[in-house]
JSON list of C-alpha atoms in Angstrom, two decimals:
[
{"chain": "A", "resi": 1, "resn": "UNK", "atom": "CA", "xyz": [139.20, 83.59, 162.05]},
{"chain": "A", "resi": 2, "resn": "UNK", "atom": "CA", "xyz": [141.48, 85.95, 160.22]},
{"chain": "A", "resi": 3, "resn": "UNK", "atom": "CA", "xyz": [143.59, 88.21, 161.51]},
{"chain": "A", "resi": 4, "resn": "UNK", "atom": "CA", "xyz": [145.31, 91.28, 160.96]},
{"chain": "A", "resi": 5, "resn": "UNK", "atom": "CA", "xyz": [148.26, 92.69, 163.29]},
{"chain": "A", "resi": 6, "resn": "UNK", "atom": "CA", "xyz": [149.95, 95.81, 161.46]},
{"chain": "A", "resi": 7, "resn": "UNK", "atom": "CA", "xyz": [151.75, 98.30, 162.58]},
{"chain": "A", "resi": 8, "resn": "UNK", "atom": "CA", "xyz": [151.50, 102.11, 160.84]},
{"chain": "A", "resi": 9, "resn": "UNK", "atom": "CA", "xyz": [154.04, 104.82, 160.04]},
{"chain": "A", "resi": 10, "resn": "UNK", "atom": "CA", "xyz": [154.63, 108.38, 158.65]},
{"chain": "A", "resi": 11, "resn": "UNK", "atom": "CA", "xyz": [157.92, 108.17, 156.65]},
{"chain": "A", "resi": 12, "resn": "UNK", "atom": "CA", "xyz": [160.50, 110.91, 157.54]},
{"chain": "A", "resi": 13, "resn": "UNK", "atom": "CA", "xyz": [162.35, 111.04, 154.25]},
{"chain": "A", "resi": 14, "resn": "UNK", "atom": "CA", "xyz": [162.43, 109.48, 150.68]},
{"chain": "A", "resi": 15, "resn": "UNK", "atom": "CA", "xyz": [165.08, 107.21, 150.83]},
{"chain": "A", "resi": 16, "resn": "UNK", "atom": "CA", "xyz": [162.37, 104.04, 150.02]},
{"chain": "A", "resi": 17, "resn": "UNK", "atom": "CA", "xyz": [161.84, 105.81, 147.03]},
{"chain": "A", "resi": 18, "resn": "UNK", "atom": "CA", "xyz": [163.52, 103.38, 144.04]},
{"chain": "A", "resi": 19, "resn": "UNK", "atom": "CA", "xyz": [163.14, 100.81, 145.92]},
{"chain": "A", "resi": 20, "resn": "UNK", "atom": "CA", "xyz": [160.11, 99.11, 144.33]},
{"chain": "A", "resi": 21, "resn": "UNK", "atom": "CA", "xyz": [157.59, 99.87, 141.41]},
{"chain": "A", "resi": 22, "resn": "UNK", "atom": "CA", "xyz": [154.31, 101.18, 142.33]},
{"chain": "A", "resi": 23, "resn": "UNK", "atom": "CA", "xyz": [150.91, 99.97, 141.74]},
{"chain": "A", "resi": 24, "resn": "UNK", "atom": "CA", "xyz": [147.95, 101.68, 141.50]},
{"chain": "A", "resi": 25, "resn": "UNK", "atom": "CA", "xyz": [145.20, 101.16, 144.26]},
{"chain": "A", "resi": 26, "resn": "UNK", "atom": "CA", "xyz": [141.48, 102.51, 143.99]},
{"chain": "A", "resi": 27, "resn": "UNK", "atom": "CA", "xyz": [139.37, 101.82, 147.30]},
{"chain": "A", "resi": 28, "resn": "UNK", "atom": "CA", "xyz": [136.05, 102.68, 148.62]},
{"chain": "A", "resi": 29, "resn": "UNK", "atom": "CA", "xyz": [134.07, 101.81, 151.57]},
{"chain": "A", "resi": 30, "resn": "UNK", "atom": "CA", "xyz": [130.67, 100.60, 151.51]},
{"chain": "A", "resi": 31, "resn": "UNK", "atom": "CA", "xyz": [130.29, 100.43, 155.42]},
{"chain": "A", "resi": 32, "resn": "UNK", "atom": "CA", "xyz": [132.85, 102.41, 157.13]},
{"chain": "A", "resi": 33, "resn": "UNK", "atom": "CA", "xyz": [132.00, 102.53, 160.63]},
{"chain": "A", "resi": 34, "resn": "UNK", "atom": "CA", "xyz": [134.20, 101.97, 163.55]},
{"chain": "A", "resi": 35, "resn": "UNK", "atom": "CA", "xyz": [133.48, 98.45, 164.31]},
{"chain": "A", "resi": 36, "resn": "UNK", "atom": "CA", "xyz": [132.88, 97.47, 161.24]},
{"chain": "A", "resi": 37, "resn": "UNK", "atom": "CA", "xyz": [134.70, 98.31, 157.87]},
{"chain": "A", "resi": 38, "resn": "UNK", "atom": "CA", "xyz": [133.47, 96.66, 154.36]},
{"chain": "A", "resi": 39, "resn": "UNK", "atom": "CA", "xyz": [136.28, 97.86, 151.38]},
{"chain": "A", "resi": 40, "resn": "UNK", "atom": "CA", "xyz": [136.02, 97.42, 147.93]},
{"chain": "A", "resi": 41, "resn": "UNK", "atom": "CA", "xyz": [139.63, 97.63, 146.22]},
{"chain": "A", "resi": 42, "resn": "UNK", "atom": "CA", "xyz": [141.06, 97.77, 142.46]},
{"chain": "A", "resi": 43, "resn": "UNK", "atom": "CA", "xyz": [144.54, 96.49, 142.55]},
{"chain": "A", "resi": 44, "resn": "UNK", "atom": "CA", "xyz": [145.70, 97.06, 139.32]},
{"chain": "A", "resi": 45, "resn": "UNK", "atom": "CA", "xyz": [143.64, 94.65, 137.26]},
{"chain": "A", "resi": 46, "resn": "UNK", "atom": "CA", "xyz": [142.75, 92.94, 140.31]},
{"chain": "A", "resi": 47, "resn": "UNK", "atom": "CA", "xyz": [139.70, 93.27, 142.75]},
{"chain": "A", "resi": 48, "resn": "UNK", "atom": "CA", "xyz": [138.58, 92.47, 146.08]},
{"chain": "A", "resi": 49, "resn": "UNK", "atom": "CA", "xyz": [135.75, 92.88, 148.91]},
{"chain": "A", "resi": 50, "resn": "UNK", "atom": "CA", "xyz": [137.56, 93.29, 152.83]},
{"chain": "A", "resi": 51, "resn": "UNK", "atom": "CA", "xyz": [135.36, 92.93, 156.01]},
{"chain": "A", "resi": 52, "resn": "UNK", "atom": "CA", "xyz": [137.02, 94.11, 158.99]},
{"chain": "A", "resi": 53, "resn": "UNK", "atom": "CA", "xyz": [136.58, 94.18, 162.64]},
{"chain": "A", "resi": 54, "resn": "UNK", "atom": "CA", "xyz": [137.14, 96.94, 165.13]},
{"chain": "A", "resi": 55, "resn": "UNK", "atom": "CA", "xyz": [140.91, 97.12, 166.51]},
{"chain": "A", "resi": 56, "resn": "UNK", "atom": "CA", "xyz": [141.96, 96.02, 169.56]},
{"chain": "A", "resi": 57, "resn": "UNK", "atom": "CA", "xyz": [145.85, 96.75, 170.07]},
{"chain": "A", "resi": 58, "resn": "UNK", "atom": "CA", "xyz": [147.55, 96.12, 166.99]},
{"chain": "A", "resi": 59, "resn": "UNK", "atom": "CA", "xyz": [145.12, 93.74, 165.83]},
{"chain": "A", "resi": 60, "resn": "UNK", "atom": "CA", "xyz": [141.30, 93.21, 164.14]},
{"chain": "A", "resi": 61, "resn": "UNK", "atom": "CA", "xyz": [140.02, 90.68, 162.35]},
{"chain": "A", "resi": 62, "resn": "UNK", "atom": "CA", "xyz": [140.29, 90.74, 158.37]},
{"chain": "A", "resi": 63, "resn": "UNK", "atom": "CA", "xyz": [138.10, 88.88, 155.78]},
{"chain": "A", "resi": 64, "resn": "UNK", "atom": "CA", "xyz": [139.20, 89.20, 152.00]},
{"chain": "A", "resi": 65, "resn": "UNK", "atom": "CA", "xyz": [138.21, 87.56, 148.68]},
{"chain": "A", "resi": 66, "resn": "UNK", "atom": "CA", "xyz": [138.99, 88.24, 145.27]},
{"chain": "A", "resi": 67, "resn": "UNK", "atom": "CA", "xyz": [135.94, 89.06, 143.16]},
{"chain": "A", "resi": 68, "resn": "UNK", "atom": "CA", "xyz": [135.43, 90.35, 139.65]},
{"chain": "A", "resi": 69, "resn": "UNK", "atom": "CA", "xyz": [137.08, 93.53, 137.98]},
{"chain": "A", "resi": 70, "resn": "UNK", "atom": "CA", "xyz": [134.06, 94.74, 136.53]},
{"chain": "A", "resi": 71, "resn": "UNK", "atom": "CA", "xyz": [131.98, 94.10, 140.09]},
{"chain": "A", "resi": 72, "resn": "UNK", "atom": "CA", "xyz": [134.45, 96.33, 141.82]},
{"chain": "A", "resi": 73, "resn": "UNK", "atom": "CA", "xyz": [134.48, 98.84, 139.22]},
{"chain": "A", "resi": 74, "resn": "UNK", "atom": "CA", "xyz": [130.67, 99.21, 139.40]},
{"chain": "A", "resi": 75, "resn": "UNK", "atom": "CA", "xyz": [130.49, 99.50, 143.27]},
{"chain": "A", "resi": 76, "resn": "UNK", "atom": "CA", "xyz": [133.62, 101.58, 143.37]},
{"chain": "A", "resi": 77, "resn": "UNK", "atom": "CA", "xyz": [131.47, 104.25, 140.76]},
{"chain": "A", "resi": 78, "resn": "UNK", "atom": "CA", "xyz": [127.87, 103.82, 142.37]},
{"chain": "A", "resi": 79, "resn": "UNK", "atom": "CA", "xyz": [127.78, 102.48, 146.38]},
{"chain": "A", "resi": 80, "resn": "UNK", "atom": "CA", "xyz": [131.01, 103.73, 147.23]},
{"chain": "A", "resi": 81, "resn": "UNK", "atom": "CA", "xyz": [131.29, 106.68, 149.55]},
{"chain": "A", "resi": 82, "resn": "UNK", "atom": "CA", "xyz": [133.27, 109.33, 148.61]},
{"chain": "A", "resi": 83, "resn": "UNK", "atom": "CA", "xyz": [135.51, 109.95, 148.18]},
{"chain": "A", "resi": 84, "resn": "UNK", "atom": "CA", "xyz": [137.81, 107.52, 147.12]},
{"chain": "A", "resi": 85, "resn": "UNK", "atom": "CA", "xyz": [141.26, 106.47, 148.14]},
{"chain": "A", "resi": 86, "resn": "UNK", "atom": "CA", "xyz": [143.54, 106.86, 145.74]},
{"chain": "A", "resi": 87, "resn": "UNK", "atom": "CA", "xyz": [147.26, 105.54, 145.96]},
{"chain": "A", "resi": 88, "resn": "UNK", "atom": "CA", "xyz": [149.85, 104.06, 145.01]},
{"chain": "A", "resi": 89, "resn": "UNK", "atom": "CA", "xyz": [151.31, 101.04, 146.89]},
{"chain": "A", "resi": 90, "resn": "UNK", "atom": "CA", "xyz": [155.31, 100.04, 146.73]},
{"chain": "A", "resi": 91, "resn": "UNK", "atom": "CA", "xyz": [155.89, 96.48, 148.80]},
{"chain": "A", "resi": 92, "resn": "UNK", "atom": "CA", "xyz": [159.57, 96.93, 149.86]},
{"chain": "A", "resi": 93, "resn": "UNK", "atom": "CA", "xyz": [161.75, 93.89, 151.49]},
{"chain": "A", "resi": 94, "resn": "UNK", "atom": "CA", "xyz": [163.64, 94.93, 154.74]},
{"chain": "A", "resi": 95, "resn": "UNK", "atom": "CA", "xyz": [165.58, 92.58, 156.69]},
{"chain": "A", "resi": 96, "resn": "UNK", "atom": "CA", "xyz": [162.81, 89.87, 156.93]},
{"chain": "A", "resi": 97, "resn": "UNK", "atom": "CA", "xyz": [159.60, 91.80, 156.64]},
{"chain": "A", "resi": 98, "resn": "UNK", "atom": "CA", "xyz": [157.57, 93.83, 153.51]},
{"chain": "A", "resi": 99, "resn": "UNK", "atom": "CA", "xyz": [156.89, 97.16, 154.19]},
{"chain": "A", "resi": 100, "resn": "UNK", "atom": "CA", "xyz": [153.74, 98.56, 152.16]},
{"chain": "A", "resi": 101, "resn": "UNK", "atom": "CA", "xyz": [154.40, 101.92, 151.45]},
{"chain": "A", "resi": 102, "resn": "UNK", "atom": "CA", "xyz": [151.33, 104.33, 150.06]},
{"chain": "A", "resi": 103, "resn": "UNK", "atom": "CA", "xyz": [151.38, 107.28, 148.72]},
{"chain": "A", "resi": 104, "resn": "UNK", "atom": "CA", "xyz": [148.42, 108.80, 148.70]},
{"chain": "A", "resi": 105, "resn": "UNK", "atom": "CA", "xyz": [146.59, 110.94, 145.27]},
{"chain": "A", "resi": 106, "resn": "UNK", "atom": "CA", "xyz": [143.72, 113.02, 144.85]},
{"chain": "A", "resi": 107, "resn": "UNK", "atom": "CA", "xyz": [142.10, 114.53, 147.98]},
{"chain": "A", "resi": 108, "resn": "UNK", "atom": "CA", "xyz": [144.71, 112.58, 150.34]},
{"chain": "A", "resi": 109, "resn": "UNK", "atom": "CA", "xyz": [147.40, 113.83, 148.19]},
{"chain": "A", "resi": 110, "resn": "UNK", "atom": "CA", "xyz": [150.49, 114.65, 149.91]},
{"chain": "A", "resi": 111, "resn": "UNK", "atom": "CA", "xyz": [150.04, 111.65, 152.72]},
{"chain": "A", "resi": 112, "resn": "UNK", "atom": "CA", "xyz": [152.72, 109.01, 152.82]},
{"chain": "A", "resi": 113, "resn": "UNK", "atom": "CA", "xyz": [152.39, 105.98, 154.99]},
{"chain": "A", "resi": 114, "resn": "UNK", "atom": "CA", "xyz": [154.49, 102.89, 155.33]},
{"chain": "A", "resi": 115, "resn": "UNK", "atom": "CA", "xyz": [152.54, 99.84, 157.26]},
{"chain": "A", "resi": 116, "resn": "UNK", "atom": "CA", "xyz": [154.35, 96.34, 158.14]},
{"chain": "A", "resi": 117, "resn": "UNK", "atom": "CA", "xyz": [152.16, 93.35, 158.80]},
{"chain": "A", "resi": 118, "resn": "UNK", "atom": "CA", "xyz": [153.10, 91.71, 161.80]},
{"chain": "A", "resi": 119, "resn": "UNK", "atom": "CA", "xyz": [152.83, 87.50, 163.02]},
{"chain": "A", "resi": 120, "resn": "UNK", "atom": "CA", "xyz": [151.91, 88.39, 167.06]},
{"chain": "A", "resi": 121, "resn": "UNK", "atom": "CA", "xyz": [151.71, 92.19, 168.86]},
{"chain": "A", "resi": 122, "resn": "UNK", "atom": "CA", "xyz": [154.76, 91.81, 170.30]},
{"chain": "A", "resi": 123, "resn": "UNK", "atom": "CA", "xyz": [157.16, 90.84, 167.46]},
{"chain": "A", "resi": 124, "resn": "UNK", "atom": "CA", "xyz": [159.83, 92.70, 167.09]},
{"chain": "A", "resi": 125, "resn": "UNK", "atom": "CA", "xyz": [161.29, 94.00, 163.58]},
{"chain": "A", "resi": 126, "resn": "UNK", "atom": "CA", "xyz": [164.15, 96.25, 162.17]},
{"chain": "A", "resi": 127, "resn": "UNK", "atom": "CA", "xyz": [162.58, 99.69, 161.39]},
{"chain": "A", "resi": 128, "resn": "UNK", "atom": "CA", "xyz": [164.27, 101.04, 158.13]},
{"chain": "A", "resi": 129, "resn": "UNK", "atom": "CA", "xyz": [166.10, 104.30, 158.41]},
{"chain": "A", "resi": 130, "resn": "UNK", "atom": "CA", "xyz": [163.38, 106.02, 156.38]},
{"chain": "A", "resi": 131, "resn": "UNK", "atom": "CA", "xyz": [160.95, 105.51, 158.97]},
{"chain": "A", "resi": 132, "resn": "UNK", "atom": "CA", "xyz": [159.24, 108.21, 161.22]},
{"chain": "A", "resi": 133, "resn": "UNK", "atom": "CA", "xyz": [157.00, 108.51, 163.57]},
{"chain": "A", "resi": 134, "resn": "UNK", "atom": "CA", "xyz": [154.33, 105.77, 164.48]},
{"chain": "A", "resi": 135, "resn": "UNK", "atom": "CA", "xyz": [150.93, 106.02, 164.10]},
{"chain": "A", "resi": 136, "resn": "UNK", "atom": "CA", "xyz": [148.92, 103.03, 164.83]},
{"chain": "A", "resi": 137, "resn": "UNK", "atom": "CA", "xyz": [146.50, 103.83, 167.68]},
{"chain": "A", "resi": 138, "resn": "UNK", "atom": "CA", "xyz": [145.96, 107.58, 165.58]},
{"chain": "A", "resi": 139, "resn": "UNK", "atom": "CA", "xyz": [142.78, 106.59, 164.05]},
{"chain": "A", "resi": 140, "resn": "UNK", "atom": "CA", "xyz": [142.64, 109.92, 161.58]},
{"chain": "A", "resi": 141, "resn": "UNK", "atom": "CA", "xyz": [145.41, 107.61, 159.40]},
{"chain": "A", "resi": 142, "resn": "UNK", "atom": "CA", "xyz": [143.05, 104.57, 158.65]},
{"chain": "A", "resi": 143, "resn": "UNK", "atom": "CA", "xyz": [141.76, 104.96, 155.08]},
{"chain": "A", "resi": 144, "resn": "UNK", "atom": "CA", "xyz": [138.11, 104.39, 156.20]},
{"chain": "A", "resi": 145, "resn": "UNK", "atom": "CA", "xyz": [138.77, 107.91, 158.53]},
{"chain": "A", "resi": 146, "resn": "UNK", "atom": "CA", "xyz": [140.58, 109.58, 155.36]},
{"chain": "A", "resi": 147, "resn": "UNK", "atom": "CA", "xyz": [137.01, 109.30, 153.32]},
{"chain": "A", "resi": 148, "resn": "UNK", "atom": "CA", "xyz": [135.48, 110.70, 156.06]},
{"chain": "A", "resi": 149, "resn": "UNK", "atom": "CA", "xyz": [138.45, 113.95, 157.00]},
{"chain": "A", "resi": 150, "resn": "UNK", "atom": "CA", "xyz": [140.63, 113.94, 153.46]},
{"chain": "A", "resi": 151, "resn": "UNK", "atom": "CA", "xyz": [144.55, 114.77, 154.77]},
{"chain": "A", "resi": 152, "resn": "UNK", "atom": "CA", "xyz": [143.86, 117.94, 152.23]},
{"chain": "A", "resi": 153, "resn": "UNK", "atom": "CA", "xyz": [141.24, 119.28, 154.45]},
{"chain": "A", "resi": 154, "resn": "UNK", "atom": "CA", "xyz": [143.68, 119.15, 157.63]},
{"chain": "A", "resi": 155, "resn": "UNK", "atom": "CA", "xyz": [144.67, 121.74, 159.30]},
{"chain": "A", "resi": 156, "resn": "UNK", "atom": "CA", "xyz": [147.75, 121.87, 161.17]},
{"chain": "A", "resi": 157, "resn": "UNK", "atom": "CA", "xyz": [147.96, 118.36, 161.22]},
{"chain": "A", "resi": 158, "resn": "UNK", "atom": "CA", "xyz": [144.73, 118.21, 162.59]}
]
């Protein structure tokens, strides 16, 4: 079994900006539903189908494969729902760890998270000084949720 532990994050200034080029990330969700998540994702030129489990702590299970571009592209345009994530992911080192920062486009535009992958729940890392606030357990964060309730249609940070 695979799985995930990862912690989440709202960043409280740019100083992780410069730190790392950016790659572009399209993603859509074929199944999005709380137990169950199945993603589609374009990473740059690459592509891959994620199955995911329902979280429990910090952790859920995580499936991933690589498949074919031009697969992705297709189900991303016709079975996706919408609509889609689009970001832009920078992987920055910190003292032992990579911190995935994404900065979210179209109708997420103006969301910023940083998420760090973690070995066991309880492992303790070095939180760099751009970090803010933590938002694991806040499911309204989870890109599956922000298909659902875009950040742009938030109000007061609701």
């Amino acid at each position: 079994m695979a799985l995930e532990i990862e912690r989440k994050f709202l960043l409280k200034n740019d100083g992780w900006r410069g730190l790392a080029e950016g790659l572009p990330i399209w993603q859509g969700y074929l199944n999005s539903a709380r137990e169950r998540t199945v993603r589609v994702r374009t990473v740059g030129r690459t592509a891959f189908l994620t199955v995911k489990g329902e979280q429990k702590g910090f952790s859920r299970e995580e499936y991933e494969y690589a498949i074919p571009f031009a697969d992705a592209a297709a189900m991303l345009e016709r079975m996706a729902e919408r609509p889609l994530i689009e970001k832009v992911r920078y992987r920055i080192p910190f003292e032992g760890f990579v911190w995935e920062i994404d900065e979210f486009k179209g109708e997420n535009a103006g969301l910023v998270l940083a998420e760090v992958e973690l070995a066991a729940e309880d492992q303790l890392f070095a939180r760099p000084d751009w970090l803010g606030q933590e938002v694991t357990h806040d499911l309204r964060y989870y890109n599956a949720n922000l298909v659902r309730h875009p950040f742009s249609r938030w109000v007061d940070g609701a």
